[in-house]
Coordinates of C-alpha atoms and ligand atoms in Angstrom, one line a residue:
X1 CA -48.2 60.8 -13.8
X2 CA -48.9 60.2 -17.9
X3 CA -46.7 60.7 -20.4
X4 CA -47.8 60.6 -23.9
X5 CA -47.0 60.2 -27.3
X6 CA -44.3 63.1 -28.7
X7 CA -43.8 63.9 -32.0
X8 CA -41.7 66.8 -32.1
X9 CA -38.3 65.5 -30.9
X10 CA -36.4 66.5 -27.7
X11 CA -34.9 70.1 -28.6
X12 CA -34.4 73.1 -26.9
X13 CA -32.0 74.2 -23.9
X14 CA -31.3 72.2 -20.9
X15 CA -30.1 72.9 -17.5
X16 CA -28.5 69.8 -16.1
X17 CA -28.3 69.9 -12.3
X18 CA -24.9 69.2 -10.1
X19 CA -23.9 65.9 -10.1
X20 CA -25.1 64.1 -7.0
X21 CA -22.2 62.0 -6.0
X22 CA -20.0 65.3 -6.2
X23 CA -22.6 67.2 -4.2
X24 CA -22.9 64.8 -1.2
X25 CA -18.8 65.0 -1.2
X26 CA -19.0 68.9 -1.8
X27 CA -20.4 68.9 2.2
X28 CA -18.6 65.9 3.3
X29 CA -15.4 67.2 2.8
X30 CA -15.9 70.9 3.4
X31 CA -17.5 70.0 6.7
X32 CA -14.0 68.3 8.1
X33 CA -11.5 70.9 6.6
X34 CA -10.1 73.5 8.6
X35 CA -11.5 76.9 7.0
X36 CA -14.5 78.3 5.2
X37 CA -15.8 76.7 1.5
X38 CA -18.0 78.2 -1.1
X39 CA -20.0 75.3 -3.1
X40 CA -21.6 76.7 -6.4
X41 CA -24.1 74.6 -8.5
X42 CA -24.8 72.1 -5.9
X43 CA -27.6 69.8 -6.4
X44 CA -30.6 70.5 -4.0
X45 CA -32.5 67.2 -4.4
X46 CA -33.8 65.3 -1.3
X47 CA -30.4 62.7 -1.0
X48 CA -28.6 65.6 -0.9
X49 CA -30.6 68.1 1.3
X50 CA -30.3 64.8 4.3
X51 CA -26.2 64.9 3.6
X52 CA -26.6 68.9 4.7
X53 CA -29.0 68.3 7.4
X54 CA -26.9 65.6 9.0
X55 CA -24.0 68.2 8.9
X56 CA -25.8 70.6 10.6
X57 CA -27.1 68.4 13.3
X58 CA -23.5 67.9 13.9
X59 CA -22.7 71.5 14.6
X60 CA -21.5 72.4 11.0
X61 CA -22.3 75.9 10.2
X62 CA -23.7 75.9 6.6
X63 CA -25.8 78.4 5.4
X64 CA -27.0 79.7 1.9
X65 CA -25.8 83.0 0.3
X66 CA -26.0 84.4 -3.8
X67 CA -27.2 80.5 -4.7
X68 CA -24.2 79.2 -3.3
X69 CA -23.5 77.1 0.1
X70 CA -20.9 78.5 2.6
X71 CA -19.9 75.9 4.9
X72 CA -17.3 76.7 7.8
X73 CA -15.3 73.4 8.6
X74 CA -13.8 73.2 11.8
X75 CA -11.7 70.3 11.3
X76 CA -10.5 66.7 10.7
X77 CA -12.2 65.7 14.1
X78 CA -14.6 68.8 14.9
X79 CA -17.9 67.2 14.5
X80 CA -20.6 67.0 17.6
X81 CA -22.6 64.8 18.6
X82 CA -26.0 65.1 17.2
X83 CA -29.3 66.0 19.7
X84 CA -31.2 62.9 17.8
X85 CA -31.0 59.8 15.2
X86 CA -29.7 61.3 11.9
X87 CA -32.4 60.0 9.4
X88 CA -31.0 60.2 5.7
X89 CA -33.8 59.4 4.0
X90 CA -33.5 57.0 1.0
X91 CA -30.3 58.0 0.5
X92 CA -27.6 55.3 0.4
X93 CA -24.7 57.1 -0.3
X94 CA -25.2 59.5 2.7
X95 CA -25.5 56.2 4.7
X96 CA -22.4 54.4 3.6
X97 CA -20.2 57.5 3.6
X98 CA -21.4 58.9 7.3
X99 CA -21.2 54.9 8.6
X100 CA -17.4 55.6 7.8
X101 CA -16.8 58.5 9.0
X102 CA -19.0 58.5 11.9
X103 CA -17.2 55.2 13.0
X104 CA -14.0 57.8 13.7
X105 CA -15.6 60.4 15.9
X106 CA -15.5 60.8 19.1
X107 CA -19.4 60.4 20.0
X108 CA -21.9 57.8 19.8
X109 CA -24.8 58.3 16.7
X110 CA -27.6 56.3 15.1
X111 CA -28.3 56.5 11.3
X112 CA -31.6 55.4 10.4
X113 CA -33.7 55.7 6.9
X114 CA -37.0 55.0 4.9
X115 CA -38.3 52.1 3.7
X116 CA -36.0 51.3 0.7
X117 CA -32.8 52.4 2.8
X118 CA -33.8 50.2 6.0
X119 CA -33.8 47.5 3.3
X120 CA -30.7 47.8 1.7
X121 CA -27.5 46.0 2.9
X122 CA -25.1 47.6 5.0
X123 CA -22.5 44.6 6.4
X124 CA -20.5 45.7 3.4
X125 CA -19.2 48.7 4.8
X126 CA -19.6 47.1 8.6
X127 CA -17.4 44.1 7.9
X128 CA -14.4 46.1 6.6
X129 CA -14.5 48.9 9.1
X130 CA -15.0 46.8 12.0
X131 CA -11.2 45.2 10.5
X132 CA -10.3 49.0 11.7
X133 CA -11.6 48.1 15.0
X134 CA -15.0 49.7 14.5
X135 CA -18.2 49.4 16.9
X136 CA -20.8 49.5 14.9
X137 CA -24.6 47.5 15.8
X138 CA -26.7 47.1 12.9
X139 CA -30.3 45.6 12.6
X140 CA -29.7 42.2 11.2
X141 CA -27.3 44.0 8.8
X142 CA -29.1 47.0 8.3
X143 CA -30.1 50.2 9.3
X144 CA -30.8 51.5 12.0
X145 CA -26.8 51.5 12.6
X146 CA -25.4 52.6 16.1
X147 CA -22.2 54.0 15.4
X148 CA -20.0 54.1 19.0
X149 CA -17.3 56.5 17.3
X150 CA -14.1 55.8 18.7
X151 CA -9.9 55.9 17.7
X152 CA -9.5 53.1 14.8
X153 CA -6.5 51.4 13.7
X154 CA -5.0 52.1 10.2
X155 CA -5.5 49.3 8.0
X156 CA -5.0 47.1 4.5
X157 CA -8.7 46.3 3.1
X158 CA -9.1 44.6 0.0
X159 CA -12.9 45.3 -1.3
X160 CA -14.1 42.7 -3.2
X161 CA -17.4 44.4 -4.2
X162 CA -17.2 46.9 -6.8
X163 CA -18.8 49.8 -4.5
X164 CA -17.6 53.2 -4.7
X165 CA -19.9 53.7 -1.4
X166 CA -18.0 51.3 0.3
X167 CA -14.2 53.1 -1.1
X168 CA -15.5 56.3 0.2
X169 CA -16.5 55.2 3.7
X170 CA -13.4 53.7 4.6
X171 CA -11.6 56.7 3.3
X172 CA -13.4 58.7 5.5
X173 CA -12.5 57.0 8.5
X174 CA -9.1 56.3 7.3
X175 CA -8.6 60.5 7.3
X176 CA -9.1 61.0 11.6
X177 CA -7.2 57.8 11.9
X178 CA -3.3 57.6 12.7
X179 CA -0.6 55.9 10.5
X180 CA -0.6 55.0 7.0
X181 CA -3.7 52.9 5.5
X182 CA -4.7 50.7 2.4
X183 CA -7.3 50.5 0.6
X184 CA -7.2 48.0 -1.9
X185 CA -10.4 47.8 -4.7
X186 CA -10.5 44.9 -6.8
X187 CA -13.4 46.9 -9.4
X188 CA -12.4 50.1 -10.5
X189 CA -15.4 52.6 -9.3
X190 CA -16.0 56.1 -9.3
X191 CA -12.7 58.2 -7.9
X192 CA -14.5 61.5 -6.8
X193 CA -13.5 60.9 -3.1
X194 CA -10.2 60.7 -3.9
X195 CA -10.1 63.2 -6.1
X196 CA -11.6 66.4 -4.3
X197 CA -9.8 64.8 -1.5
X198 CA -6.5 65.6 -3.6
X199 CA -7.4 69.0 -4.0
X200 CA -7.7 69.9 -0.2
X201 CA -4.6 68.8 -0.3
X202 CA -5.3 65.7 1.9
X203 CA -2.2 62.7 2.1
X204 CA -4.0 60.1 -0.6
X205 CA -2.3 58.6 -3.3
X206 CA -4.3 56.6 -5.6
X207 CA -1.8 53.8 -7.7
X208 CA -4.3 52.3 -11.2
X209 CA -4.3 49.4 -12.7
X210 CA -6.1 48.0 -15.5
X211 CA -9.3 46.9 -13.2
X212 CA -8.2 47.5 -10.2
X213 CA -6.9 50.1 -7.8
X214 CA -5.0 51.2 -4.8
X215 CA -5.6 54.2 -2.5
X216 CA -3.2 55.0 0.4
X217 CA -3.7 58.0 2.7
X218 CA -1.7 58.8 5.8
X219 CA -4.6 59.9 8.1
X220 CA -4.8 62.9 11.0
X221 CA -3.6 65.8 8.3
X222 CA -5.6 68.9 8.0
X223 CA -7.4 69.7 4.8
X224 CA -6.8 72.8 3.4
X225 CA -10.3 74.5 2.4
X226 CA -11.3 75.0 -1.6
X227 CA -14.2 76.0 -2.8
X228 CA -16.3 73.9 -5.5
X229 CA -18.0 74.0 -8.4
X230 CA -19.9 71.0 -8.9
X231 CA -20.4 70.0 -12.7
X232 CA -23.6 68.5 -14.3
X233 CA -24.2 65.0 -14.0
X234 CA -24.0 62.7 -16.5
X235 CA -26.3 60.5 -14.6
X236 CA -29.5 62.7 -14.7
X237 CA -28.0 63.8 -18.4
X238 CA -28.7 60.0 -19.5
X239 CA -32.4 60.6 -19.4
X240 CA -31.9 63.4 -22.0
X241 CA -29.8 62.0 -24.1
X242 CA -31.5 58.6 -24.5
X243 CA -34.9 60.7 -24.8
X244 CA -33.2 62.4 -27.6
X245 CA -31.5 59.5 -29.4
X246 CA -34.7 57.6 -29.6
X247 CA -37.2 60.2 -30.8
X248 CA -37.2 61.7 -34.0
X249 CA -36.5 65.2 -35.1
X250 CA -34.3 65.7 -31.5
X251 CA -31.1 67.3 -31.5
X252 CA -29.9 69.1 -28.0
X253 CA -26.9 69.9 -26.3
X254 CA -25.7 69.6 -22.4
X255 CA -23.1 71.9 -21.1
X256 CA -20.5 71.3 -18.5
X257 CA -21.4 67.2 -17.9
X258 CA -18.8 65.5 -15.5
X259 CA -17.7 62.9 -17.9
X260 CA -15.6 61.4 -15.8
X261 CA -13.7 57.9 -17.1
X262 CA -15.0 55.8 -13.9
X263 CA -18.5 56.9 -14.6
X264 CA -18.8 57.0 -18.1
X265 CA -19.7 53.6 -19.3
X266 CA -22.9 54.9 -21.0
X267 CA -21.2 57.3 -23.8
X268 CA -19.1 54.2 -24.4
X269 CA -22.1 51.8 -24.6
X270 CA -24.1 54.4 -27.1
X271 CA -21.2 55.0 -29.3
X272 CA -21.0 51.4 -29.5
X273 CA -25.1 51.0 -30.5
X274 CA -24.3 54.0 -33.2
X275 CA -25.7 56.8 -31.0
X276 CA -24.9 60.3 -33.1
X277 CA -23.2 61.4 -29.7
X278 CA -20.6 64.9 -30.0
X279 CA -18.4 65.4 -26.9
X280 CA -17.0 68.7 -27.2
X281 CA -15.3 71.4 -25.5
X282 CA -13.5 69.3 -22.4
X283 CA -12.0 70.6 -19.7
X284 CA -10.5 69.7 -16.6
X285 CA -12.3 71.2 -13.4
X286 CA -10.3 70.9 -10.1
X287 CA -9.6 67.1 -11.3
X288 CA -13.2 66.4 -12.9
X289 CA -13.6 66.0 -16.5
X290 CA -16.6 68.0 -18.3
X291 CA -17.4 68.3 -21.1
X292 CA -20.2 69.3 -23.3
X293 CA -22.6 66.8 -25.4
X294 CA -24.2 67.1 -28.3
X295 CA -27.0 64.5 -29.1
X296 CA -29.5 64.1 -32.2
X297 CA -32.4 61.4 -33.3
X298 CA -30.2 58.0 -34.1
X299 CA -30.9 54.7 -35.6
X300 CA -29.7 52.9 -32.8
X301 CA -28.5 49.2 -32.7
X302 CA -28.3 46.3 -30.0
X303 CA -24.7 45.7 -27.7
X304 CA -23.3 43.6 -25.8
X305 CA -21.7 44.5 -22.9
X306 CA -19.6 42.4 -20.0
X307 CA -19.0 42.6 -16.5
X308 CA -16.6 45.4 -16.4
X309 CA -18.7 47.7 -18.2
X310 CA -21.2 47.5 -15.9
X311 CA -19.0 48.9 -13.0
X312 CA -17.9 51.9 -15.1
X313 CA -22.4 52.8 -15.7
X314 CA -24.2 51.3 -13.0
X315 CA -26.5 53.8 -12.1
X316 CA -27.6 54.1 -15.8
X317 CA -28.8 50.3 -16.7
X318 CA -32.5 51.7 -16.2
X319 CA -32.2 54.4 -18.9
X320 CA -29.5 52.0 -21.4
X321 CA -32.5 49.1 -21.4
X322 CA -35.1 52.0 -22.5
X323 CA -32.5 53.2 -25.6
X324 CA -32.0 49.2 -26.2
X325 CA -35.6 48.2 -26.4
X326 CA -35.9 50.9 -28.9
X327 CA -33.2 49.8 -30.8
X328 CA -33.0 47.5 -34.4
X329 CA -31.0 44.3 -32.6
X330 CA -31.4 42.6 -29.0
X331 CA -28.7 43.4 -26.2
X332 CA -27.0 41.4 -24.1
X333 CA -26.0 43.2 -20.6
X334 CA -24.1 41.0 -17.8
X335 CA -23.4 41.1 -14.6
X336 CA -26.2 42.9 -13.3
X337 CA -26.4 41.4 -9.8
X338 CA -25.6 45.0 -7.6
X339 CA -28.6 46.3 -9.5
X340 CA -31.0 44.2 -7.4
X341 CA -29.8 46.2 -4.1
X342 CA -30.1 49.3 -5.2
X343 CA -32.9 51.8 -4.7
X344 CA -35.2 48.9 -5.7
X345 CA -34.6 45.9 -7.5
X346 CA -33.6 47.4 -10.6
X347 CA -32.9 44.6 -12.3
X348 CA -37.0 42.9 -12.2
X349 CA -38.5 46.5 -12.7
X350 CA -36.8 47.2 -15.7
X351 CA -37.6 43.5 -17.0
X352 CA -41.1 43.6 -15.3
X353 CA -41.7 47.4 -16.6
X354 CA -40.4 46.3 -20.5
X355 CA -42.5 43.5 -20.4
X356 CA -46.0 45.4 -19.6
X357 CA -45.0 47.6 -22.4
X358 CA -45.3 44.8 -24.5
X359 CA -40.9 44.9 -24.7
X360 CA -38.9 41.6 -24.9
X361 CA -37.1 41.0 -22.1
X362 CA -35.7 38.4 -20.2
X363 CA -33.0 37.8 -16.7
X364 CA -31.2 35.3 -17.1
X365 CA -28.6 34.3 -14.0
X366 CA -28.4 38.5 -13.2
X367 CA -27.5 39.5 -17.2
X368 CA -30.2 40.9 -18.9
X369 CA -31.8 40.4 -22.6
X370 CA -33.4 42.7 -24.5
X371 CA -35.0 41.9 -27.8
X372 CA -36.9 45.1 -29.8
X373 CA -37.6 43.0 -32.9
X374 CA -40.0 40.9 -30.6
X375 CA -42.0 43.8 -29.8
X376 CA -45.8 44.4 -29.4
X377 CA -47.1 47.3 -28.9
X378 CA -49.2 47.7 -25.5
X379 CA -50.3 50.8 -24.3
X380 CA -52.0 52.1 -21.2
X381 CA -49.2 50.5 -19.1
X382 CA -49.0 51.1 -15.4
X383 CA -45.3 51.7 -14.5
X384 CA -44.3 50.1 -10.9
X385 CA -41.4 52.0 -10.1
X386 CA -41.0 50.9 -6.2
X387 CA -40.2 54.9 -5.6
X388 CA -37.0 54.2 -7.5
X389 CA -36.2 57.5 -9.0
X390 CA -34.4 56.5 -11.9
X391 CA -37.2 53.7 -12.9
X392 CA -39.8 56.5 -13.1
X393 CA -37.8 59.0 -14.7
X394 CA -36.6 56.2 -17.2
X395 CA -39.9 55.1 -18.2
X396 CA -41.0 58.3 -18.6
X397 CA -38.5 58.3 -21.6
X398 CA -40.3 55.5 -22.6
X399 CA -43.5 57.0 -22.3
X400 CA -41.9 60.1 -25.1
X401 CA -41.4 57.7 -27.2
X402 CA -44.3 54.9 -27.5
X403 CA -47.2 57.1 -25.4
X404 CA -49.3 56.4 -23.0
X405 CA -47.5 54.8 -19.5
X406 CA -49.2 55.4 -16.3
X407 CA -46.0 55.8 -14.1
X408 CA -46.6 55.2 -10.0
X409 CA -44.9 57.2 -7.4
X410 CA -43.0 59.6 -9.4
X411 CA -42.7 62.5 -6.5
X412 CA -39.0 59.6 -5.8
X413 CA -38.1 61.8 -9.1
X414 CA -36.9 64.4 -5.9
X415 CA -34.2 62.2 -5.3
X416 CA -31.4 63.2 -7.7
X417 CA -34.0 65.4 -10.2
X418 CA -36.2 67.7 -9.0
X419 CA -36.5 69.7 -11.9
X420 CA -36.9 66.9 -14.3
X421 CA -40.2 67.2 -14.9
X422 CA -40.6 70.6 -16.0
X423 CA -37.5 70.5 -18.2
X424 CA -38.6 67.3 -20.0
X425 CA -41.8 68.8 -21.0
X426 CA -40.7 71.8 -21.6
X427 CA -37.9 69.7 -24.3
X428 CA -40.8 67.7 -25.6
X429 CA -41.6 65.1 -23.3
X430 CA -45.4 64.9 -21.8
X431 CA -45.7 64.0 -18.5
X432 CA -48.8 64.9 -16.6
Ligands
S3P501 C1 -22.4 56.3 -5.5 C2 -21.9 55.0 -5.8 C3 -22.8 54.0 -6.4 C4 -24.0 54.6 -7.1 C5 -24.7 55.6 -6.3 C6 -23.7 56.7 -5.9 C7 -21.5 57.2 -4.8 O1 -23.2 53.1 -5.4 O2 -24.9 53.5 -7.5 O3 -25.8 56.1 -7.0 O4 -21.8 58.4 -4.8 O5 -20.5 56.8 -4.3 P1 -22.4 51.8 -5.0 O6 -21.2 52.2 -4.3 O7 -23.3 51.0 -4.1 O8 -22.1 51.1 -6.3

């Protein structure tokens, strides 16, 4: 895939698709309540097509009518075994979240994955459920995982690692299990477990402090079915909006984005670099936040950000070190280390990627540096994107803006964007 020099500005209308987090939830959930759920504006990108699969391997009825899904749960503890390994892909959130509530079932199953997944660590979600009494064999730590469900103990777990993954999983499990648990998170992360859980009227209660957080949920009640309508993500939104903020004569606007306060680091971060950001028209949605954004061409400027920020915008370093490189003033990001576990090693692409683009940057003990008034300018870059979809779809951004970047194994764009292409070019990006 090319992308090449644009000069005509990111403009025009943009569909945004479901948020992806919300949509692996949106069958989770469903699939363990006691009734029938409608899901409208779900996102139908690969991570979340293996959630559905793994569902229906399990016995879940869900099936497709008038572009929504209808999925008829049968219950806290209703699942069946599955005929075969449940393979999810590269999709890590499927992983953690199934580990947990897997671990709670009364059947033995094996969760397995591709490449990247198989690589990525999994004793973090292991180590606290097995405090639950969980059986669960993992390859050296990883997947595959043999999960022999069984009756766990309530507990009181104190995550150190700022993981909403690893929150979620233990939530699950904590539902089919008796008595009263505690889950205790040191990081504040992203709260959309709890709150659809809230909303099918489970027994959770989730006590906020300042960084930290407490969820308690008295396990073995029935959840009550709703149906959902999953809001834009602000994740895939990023891409936009930086793409808009850094070329000239851009001005769009995004309707319904989940702007939710545990996930919205990145509005904070731009406002802080001077993006011209408008947030508009909020409203709450079944305990979500969304909002609509309005973004035009901005003389940005460097930031620093610390450690807490990066919890609150994790997902969207990738796309925040593109709108810094382009900015007048270096950046200073720190405490980047979960970026090296994620899809890839985000942390070296996005130095290794800014660096063949003739970009200053530099890692320095996991925080990153980025200095735009040491650019050159290098084109014909080749983009190694380790079929991380948000590297290629950042770069890409890049690519609007300074022409020219060869970027590898985009078809991971399928992950959370499917659509992404089209739209972007069709806004005023070029990506062949
Ligand atoms: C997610 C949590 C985050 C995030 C991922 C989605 C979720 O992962 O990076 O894209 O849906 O719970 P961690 O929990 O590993 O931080």
């Amino acid at each position: 895939m090319f992308s090449e020099q644009t000069k005509i500005g990111i403009n025009g209308s943009i569909e945004i698709p479901g948020d992806k987090s919300i949509s692996h939830r949106s069958i989770i959930i469903p699939s363990i309540s006691s009734g029938i759920c409608e899901i409208s504006n779900i996102l139908k990108s690969d991570d979340v097509l293996r959630t559905m699969n793994a569902f229906k391997e399990m016995g879940v009825e869900i099936k497709e009518e008038n572009k929504k899904i209808i999925i008829n749960g049968k219950g806290l503890g209703s699942l069946k075994k599955p005929n075969k390994e449940i393979y999810l892909g590269n999709s890590g959130t499927s992983a953690r979240l199934l580990t947990g509530l897997l671990s709670s079932q009364n059947f033995e199953s094996v969760l397995t994955g591709d490449k990247s997944l198989s690589s990525r660590p999994m004793k973090r979600i292991t180590n606290p459920l097995s405090e639950m009494g969980a059986e669960i064999v993992a390859q050296n730590g990883k997947l595959p995982l043999h999960i022999k469900g069984k009756v766990l103990n309530n507990c009181k777990i104190e995550i150190d690692i700022p993981s909403a993954q690893i929150k979620s999983g233990l939530i699950l499990a904590a539902l089919n299990t008796e008595g009263t648990s505690y889950i205790n998170e040191k990081h504040i992360t992203r709260d959309h477990t709890e709150i659809m859980l809230e909303t099918f009227g489970a027994d959770i209660e989730t006590k906020k402090n300042v960084d930290s957080s407490q969820i308690i949920i008295n396990g073995k009640k029935n959840l009550t079915p709703k149906n959902i309508d999953v809001p834009a993500d602000l994740s895939s939104s990023a891409f936009f909006i930086v793409a808009a903020l850094i070329n000239k004569n851009s001005n769009i606007t995004l309707e319904n984005i989940n702007i939710n306060p545990t996930r919205s680091g990145l509005l904070i971060a731009l406002e802080r670099m001077g993006a011209n950001i408008n947030i508009f028209n909020q409203k709450n949605r079944a305990g979500e936040i969304v909002a609509n954004i309005n973004v035009k061409s901005s003389e940005l400027n460097g930031c620093e950000l610390d450690e807490q920020m990066a919890k609150l915008m994790i997902d969207e370093f990738p796309i925040l070190s593109i709108a810094a490189s382009q900015a007048n003033s270096p950046s200073y990001f720190k405490g980047l280390d979960e970026l090296r576990i994620k899809e890839s090693d985000r942390l070296e692409l996005i130095n290794d990627n800014l660096n063949r683009c003739g970009h200053y940057s530099k890692i320095k003990n996991n925080d990153l540096f980025i200095d735009p008034t040491k650019n050159k300018q290098i084109i014909n870059s080749a983009i190694r994107t380790d079929f991380d979809h948000r590297i290629a779809m950042s770069f890409a951004v890049l690519g609007s803006k300074i022409g020219k970047l060869q970027i590898n194994e985009s078809d991971s764009i399928n992950t959370s964007f499917p659509s992404f292409k089209e739209q972007f070019n069709r806004a005023g990006g070029n990506l062949i």
